[in-house]
Short mmCIF file of C-alpha atoms in Angstrom, two decimals:
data_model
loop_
_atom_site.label_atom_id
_atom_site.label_comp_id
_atom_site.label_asym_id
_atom_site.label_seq_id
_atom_site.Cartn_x
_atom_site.Cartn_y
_atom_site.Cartn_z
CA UNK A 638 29.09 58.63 21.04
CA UNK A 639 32.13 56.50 21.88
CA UNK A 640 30.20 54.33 24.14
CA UNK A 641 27.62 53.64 21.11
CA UNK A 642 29.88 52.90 18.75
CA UNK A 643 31.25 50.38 21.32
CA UNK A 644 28.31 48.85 21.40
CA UNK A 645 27.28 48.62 17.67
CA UNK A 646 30.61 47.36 17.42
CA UNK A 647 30.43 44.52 20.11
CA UNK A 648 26.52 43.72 18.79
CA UNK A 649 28.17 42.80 14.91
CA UNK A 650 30.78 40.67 16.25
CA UNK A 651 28.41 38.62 18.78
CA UNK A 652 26.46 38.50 15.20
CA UNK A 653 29.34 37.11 13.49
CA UNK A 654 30.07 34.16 16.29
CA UNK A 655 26.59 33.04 16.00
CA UNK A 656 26.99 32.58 12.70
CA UNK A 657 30.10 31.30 12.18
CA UNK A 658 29.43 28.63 15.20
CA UNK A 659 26.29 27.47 13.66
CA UNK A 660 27.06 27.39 10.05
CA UNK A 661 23.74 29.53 8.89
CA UNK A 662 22.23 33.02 9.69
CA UNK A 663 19.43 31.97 12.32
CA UNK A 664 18.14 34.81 12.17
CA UNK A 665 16.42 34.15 9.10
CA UNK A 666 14.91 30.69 9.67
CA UNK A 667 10.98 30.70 9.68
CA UNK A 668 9.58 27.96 11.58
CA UNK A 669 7.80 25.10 9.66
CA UNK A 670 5.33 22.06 10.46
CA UNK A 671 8.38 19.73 9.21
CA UNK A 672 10.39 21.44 12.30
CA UNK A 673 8.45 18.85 14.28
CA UNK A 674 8.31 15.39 14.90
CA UNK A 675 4.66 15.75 14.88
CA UNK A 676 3.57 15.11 11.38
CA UNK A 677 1.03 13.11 9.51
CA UNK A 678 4.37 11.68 7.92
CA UNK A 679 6.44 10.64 11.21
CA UNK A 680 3.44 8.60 12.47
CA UNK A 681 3.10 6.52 9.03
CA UNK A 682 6.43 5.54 9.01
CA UNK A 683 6.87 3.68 12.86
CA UNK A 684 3.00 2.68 12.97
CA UNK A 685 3.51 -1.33 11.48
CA UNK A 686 6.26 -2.19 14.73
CA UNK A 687 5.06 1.00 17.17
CA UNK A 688 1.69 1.47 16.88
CA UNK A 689 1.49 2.99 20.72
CA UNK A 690 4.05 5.80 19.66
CA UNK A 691 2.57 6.40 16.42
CA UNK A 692 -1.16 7.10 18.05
CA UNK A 693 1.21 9.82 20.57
CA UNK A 694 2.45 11.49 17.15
CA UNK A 695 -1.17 11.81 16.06
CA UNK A 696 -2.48 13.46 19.46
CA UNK A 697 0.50 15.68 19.88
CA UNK A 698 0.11 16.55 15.52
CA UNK A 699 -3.40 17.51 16.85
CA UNK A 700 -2.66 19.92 19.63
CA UNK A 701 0.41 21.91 17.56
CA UNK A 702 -1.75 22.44 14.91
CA UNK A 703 -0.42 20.05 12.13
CA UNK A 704 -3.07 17.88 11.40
CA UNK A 705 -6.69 18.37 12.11
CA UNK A 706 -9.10 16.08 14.15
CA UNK A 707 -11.13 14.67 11.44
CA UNK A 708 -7.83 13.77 9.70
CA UNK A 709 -6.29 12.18 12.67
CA UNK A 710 -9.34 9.74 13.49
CA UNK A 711 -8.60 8.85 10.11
CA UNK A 712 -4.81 7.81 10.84
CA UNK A 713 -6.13 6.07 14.23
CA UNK A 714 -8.79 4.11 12.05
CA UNK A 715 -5.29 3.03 9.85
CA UNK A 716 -2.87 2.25 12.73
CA UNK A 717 -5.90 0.11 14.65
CA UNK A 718 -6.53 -1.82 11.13
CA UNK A 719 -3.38 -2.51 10.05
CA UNK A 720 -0.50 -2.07 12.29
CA UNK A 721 1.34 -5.46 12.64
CA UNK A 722 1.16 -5.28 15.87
CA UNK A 723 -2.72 -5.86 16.45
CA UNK A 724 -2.83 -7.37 20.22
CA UNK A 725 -0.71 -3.91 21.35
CA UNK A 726 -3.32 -2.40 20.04
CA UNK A 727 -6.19 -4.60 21.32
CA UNK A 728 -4.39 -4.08 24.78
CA UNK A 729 -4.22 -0.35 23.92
CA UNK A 730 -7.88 -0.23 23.80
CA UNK A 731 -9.19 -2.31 26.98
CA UNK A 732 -10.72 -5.04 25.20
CA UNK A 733 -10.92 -8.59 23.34
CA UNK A 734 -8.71 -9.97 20.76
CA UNK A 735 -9.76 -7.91 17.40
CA UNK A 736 -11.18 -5.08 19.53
CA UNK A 737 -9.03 -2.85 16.81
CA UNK A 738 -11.36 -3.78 13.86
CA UNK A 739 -14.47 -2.85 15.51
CA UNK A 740 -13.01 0.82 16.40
CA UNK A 741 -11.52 1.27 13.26
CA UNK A 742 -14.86 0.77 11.65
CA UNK A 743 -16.29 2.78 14.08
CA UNK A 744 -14.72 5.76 13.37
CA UNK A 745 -14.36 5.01 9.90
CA UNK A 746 -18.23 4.59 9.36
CA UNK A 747 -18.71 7.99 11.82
CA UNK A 748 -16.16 9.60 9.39
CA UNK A 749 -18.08 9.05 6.19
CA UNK A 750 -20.97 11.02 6.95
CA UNK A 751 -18.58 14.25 7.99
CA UNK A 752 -18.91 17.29 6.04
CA UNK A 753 -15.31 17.32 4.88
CA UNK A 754 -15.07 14.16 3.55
CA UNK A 755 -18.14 14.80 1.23
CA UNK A 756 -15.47 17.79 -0.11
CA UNK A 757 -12.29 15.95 0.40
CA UNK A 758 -12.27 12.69 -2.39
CA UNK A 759 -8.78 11.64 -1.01
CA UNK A 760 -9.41 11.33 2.37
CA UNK A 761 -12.88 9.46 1.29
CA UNK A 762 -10.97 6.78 -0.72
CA UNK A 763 -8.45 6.77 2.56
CA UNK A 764 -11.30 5.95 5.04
CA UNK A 765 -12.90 3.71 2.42
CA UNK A 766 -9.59 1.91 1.70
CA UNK A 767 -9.78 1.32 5.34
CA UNK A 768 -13.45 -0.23 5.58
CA UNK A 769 -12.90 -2.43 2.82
CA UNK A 770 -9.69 -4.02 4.83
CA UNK A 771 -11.55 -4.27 8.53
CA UNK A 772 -14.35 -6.28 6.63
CA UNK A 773 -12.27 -8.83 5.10
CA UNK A 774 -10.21 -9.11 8.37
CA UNK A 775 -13.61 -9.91 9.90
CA UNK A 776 -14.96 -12.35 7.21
CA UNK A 777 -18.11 -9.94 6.60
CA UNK A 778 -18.82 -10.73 3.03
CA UNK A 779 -21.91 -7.99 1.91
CA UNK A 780 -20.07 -5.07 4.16
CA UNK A 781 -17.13 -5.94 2.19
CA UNK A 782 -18.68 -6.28 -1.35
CA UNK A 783 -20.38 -2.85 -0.29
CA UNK A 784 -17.78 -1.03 0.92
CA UNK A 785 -15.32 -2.60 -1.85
CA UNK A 786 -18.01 -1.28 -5.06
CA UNK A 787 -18.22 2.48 -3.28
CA UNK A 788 -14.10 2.30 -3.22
CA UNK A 789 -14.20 1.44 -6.81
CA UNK A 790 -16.51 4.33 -7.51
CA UNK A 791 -14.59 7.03 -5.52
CA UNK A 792 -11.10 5.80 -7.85
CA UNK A 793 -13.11 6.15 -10.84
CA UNK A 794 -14.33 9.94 -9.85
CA UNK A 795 -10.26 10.91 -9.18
CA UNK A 796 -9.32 9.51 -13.07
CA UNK A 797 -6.39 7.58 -14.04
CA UNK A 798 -4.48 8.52 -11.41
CA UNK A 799 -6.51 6.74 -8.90
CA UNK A 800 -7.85 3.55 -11.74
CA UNK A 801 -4.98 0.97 -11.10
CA UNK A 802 -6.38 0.98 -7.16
CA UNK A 803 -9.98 0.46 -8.57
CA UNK A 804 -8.69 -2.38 -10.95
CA UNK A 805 -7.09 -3.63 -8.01
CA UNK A 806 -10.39 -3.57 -5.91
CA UNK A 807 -12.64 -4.92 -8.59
CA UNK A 808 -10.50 -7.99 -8.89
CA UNK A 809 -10.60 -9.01 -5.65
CA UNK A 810 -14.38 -8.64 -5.79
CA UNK A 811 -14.63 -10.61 -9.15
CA UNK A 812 -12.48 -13.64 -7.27
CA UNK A 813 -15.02 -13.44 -3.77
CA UNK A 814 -17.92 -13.69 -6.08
CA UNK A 815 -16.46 -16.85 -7.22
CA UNK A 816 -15.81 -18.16 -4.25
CA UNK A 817 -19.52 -17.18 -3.15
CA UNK A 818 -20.53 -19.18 -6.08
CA UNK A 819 -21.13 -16.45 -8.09
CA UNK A 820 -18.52 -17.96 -10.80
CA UNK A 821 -19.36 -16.68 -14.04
CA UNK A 822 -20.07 -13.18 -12.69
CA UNK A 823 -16.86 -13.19 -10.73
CA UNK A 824 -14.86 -14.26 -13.54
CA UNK A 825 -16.61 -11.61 -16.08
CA UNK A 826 -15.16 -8.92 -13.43
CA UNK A 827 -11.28 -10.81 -13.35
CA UNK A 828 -11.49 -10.94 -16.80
CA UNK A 829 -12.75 -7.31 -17.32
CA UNK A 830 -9.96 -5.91 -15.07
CA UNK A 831 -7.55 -7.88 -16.91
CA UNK A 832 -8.24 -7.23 -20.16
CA UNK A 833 -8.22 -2.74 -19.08
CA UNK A 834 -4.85 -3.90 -17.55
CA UNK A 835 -3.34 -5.81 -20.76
CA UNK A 836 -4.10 -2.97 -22.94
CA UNK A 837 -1.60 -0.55 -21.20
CA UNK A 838 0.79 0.04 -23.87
CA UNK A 839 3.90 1.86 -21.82
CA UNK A 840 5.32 1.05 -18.83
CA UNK A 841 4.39 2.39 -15.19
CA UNK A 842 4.77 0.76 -12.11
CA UNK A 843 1.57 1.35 -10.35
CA UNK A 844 -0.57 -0.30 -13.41
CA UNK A 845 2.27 -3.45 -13.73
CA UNK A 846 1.34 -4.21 -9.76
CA UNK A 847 -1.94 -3.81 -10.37
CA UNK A 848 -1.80 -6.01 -13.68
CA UNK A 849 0.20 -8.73 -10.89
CA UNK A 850 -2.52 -8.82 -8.26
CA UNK A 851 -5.06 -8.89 -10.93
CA UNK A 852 -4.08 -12.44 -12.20
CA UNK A 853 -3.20 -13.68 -8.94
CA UNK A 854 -6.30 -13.46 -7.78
CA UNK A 855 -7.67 -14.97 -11.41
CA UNK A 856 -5.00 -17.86 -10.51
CA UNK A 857 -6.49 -18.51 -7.18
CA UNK A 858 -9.12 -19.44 -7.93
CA UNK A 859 -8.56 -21.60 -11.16
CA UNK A 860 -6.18 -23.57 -8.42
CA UNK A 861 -9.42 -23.98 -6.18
CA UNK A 862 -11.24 -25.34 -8.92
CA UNK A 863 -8.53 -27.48 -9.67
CA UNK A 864 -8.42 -26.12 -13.35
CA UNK A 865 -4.16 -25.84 -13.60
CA UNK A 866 -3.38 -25.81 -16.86
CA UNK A 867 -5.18 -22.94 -16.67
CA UNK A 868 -2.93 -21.33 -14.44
CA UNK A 869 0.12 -21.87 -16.69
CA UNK A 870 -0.62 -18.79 -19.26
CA UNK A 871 -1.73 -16.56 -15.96
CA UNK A 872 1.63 -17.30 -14.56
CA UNK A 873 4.05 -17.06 -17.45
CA UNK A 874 2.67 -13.31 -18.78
CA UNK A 875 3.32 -12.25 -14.84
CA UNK A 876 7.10 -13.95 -14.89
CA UNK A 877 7.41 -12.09 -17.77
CA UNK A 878 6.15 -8.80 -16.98
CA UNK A 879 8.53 -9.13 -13.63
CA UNK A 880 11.76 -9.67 -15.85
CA UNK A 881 10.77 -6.63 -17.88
CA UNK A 882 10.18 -4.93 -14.77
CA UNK A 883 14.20 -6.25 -13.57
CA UNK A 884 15.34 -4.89 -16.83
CA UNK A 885 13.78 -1.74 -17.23
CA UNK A 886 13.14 -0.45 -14.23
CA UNK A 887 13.77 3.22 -14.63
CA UNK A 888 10.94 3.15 -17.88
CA UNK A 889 8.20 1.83 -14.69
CA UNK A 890 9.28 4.67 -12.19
CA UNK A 891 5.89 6.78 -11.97
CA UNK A 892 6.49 7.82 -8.26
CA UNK A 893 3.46 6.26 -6.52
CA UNK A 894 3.44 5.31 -3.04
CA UNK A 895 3.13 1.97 -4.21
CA UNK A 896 6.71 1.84 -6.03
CA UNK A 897 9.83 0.04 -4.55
CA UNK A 898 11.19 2.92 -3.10
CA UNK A 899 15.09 1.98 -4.11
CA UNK A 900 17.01 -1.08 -5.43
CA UNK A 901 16.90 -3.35 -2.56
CA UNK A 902 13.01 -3.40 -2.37
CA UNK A 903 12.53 -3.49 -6.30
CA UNK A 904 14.63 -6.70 -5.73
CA UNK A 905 12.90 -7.86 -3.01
CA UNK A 906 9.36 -6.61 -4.46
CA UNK A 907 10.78 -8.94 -8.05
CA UNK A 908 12.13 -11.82 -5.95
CA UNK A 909 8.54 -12.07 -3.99
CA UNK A 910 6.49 -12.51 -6.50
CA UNK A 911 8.53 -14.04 -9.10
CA UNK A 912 8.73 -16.85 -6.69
CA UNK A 913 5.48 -17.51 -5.06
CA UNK A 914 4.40 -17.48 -9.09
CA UNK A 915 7.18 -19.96 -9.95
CA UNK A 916 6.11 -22.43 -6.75
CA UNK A 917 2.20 -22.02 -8.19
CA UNK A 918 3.87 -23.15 -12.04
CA UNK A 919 5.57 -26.25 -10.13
CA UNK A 920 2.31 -27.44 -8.27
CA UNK A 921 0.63 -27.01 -11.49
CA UNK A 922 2.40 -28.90 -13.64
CA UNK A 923 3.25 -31.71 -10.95
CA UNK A 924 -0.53 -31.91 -10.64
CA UNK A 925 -0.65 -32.35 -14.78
CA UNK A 926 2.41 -34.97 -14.35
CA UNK A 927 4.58 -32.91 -16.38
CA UNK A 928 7.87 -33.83 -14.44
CA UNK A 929 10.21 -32.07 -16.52
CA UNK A 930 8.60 -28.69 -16.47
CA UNK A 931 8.27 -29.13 -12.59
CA UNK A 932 11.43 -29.73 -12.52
CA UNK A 933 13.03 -27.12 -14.65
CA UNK A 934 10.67 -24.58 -12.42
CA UNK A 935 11.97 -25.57 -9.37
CA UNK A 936 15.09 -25.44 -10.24
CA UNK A 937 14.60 -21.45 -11.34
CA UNK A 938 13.02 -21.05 -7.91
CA UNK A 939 16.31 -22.64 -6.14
CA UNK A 940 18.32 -20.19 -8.34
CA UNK A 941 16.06 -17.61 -7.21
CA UNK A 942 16.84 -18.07 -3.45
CA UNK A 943 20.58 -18.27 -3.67
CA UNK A 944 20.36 -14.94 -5.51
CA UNK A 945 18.06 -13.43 -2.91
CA UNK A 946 20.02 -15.22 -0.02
CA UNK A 947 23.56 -13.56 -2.12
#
């Protein structure tokens, strides 16, 4: 009796030492998928600079169990696309310089016709978001209109969560169909998208970048047709909507993976396109010989650089 008492005794106190060495009870710690460095997640965030390690992530996510192997072609179809680091890659894979495009499509084209992408919409508009890029990389215009128009379709399906990416898409198609020579149905499309975007009457961050990219792509090509006064309206109302984004920027926080994801890259996000917007307003009115106006522009651009540069 003595002996077990001993023992219960000696059994607590080892109890206690664990737990006062490591700070928690680990007894009561259930293992998780986030235990691991293994995760969907981990690979996404080193796969622009480390595209070899992020592709080891994905296998090893595959063979604990975290991910599954329809999923994880679908994150190799991303890193090939559109790591910044494409010739790794095209060394990676055995073969010419843009060898990463043609597997990506590969496996993105083998991926739309599996079963669980027919019941999975997300992952559809993942792999399709995919397809749209690898065509445009390699300049092939009717895969790209084709793949673009089913993108737009499976936004639409997920509702308003998912429209600012369609609006997004459909401009980009509206300013290729003018550069195909397909003007006034392009610019029926930029205008469309436009007008859906202007109507927004409260603030969200998602819509405002969408709303940005929108007349961009309107501005390009009024520049290519040489048409700059045209430009000047296009790039005041997105000046504008930046400085209400600068002031306000709590009232445009909607959480999308899209949003600045603290103050240093709202700045940056503001500062990148207020700029390249202000040096478009300075070419445009030097090419209308408005001197003062260029001048006054430039002059916010070099203001805008000593800020960023502060």
């Amino acid at each position: 009796m003595k002996q077990a008492l001993h023992l219960i005794l000696y059994v607590a106190i080892l109890a206690l030492l664990i737990v006062g060495c490591t700070g928690k009870d680990v007894t009561k710690h259930v293992p998780q998928p986030t235990d691991t460095l293994y995760t969907k997640q981990k690979a996404m965030d080193v796969y622009d600079y480390q595209p070899e390690r992020a592709l080891q992530i994905v296998d090893s996510a595959v063979i604990v169990g975290n991910i599954s192997e329809v999923w994880a072609d679908g994150l190799r179809a991303r890193i090939y696309s559109w790591t910044l680091m494409g010739q790794t890659v095209d060394s990676l894979l055995h073969g010419p310089e843009g060898v990463r495009f043609d597997s990506a499509r590969i496996i993105g084209e083998r991926l739309l016709t599996h079963d669980s992408l027919k019941a999975n919409i997300g992952m559809r508009q993942d792999v399709l978001e995919v397809l749209v890029y690898v065509a445009r990389q390699q300049q092939d215009t009717a895969r790209w209109l084709r793949r673009s128009q089913e993108l737009v379709e499976v936004c639409h399906r997920q509702g308003e969560d998912a429209e600012p990416e369609a609006l997004r898409t459909e401009a980009e198609m509206g300013a290729v169909l003018c550069m195909m020579g397909q003007r006034q149905q392009g610019m029926a499309r930029l205008d469309s998208v436009i007008a859906i975007l202007d109507s927004r009457e409260h603030r969200q961050f998602n819509w405002l970048d969408a709303s940005v990219i929108a007349m961009k792509r309107k501005m390009s090509v009024l520049n290519d047709e040489e048409k700059y006064i045209e430009t000047i309206p296009l790039a005041r109302r997105i000046i504008d909507r930046l400085d209400d984004y600068e002031r306000h920027p709590q009232d445009y926080h909607d959480g999308t993976y899209r949003e600045p994801a603290d103050s240093t890259e709202r700045a940056d996000y503001i500062n990148f396109y207020r700029t390249q917007i202000q040096s478009r307003l300075t070419a445009a009115y030097a090419a209308l010989g408005e001197q003062g106006s260029m001048k006054d522009i430039y002059e916010q651009i070099e203001q805008s650089v000593r800020d960023v540069t502060a």
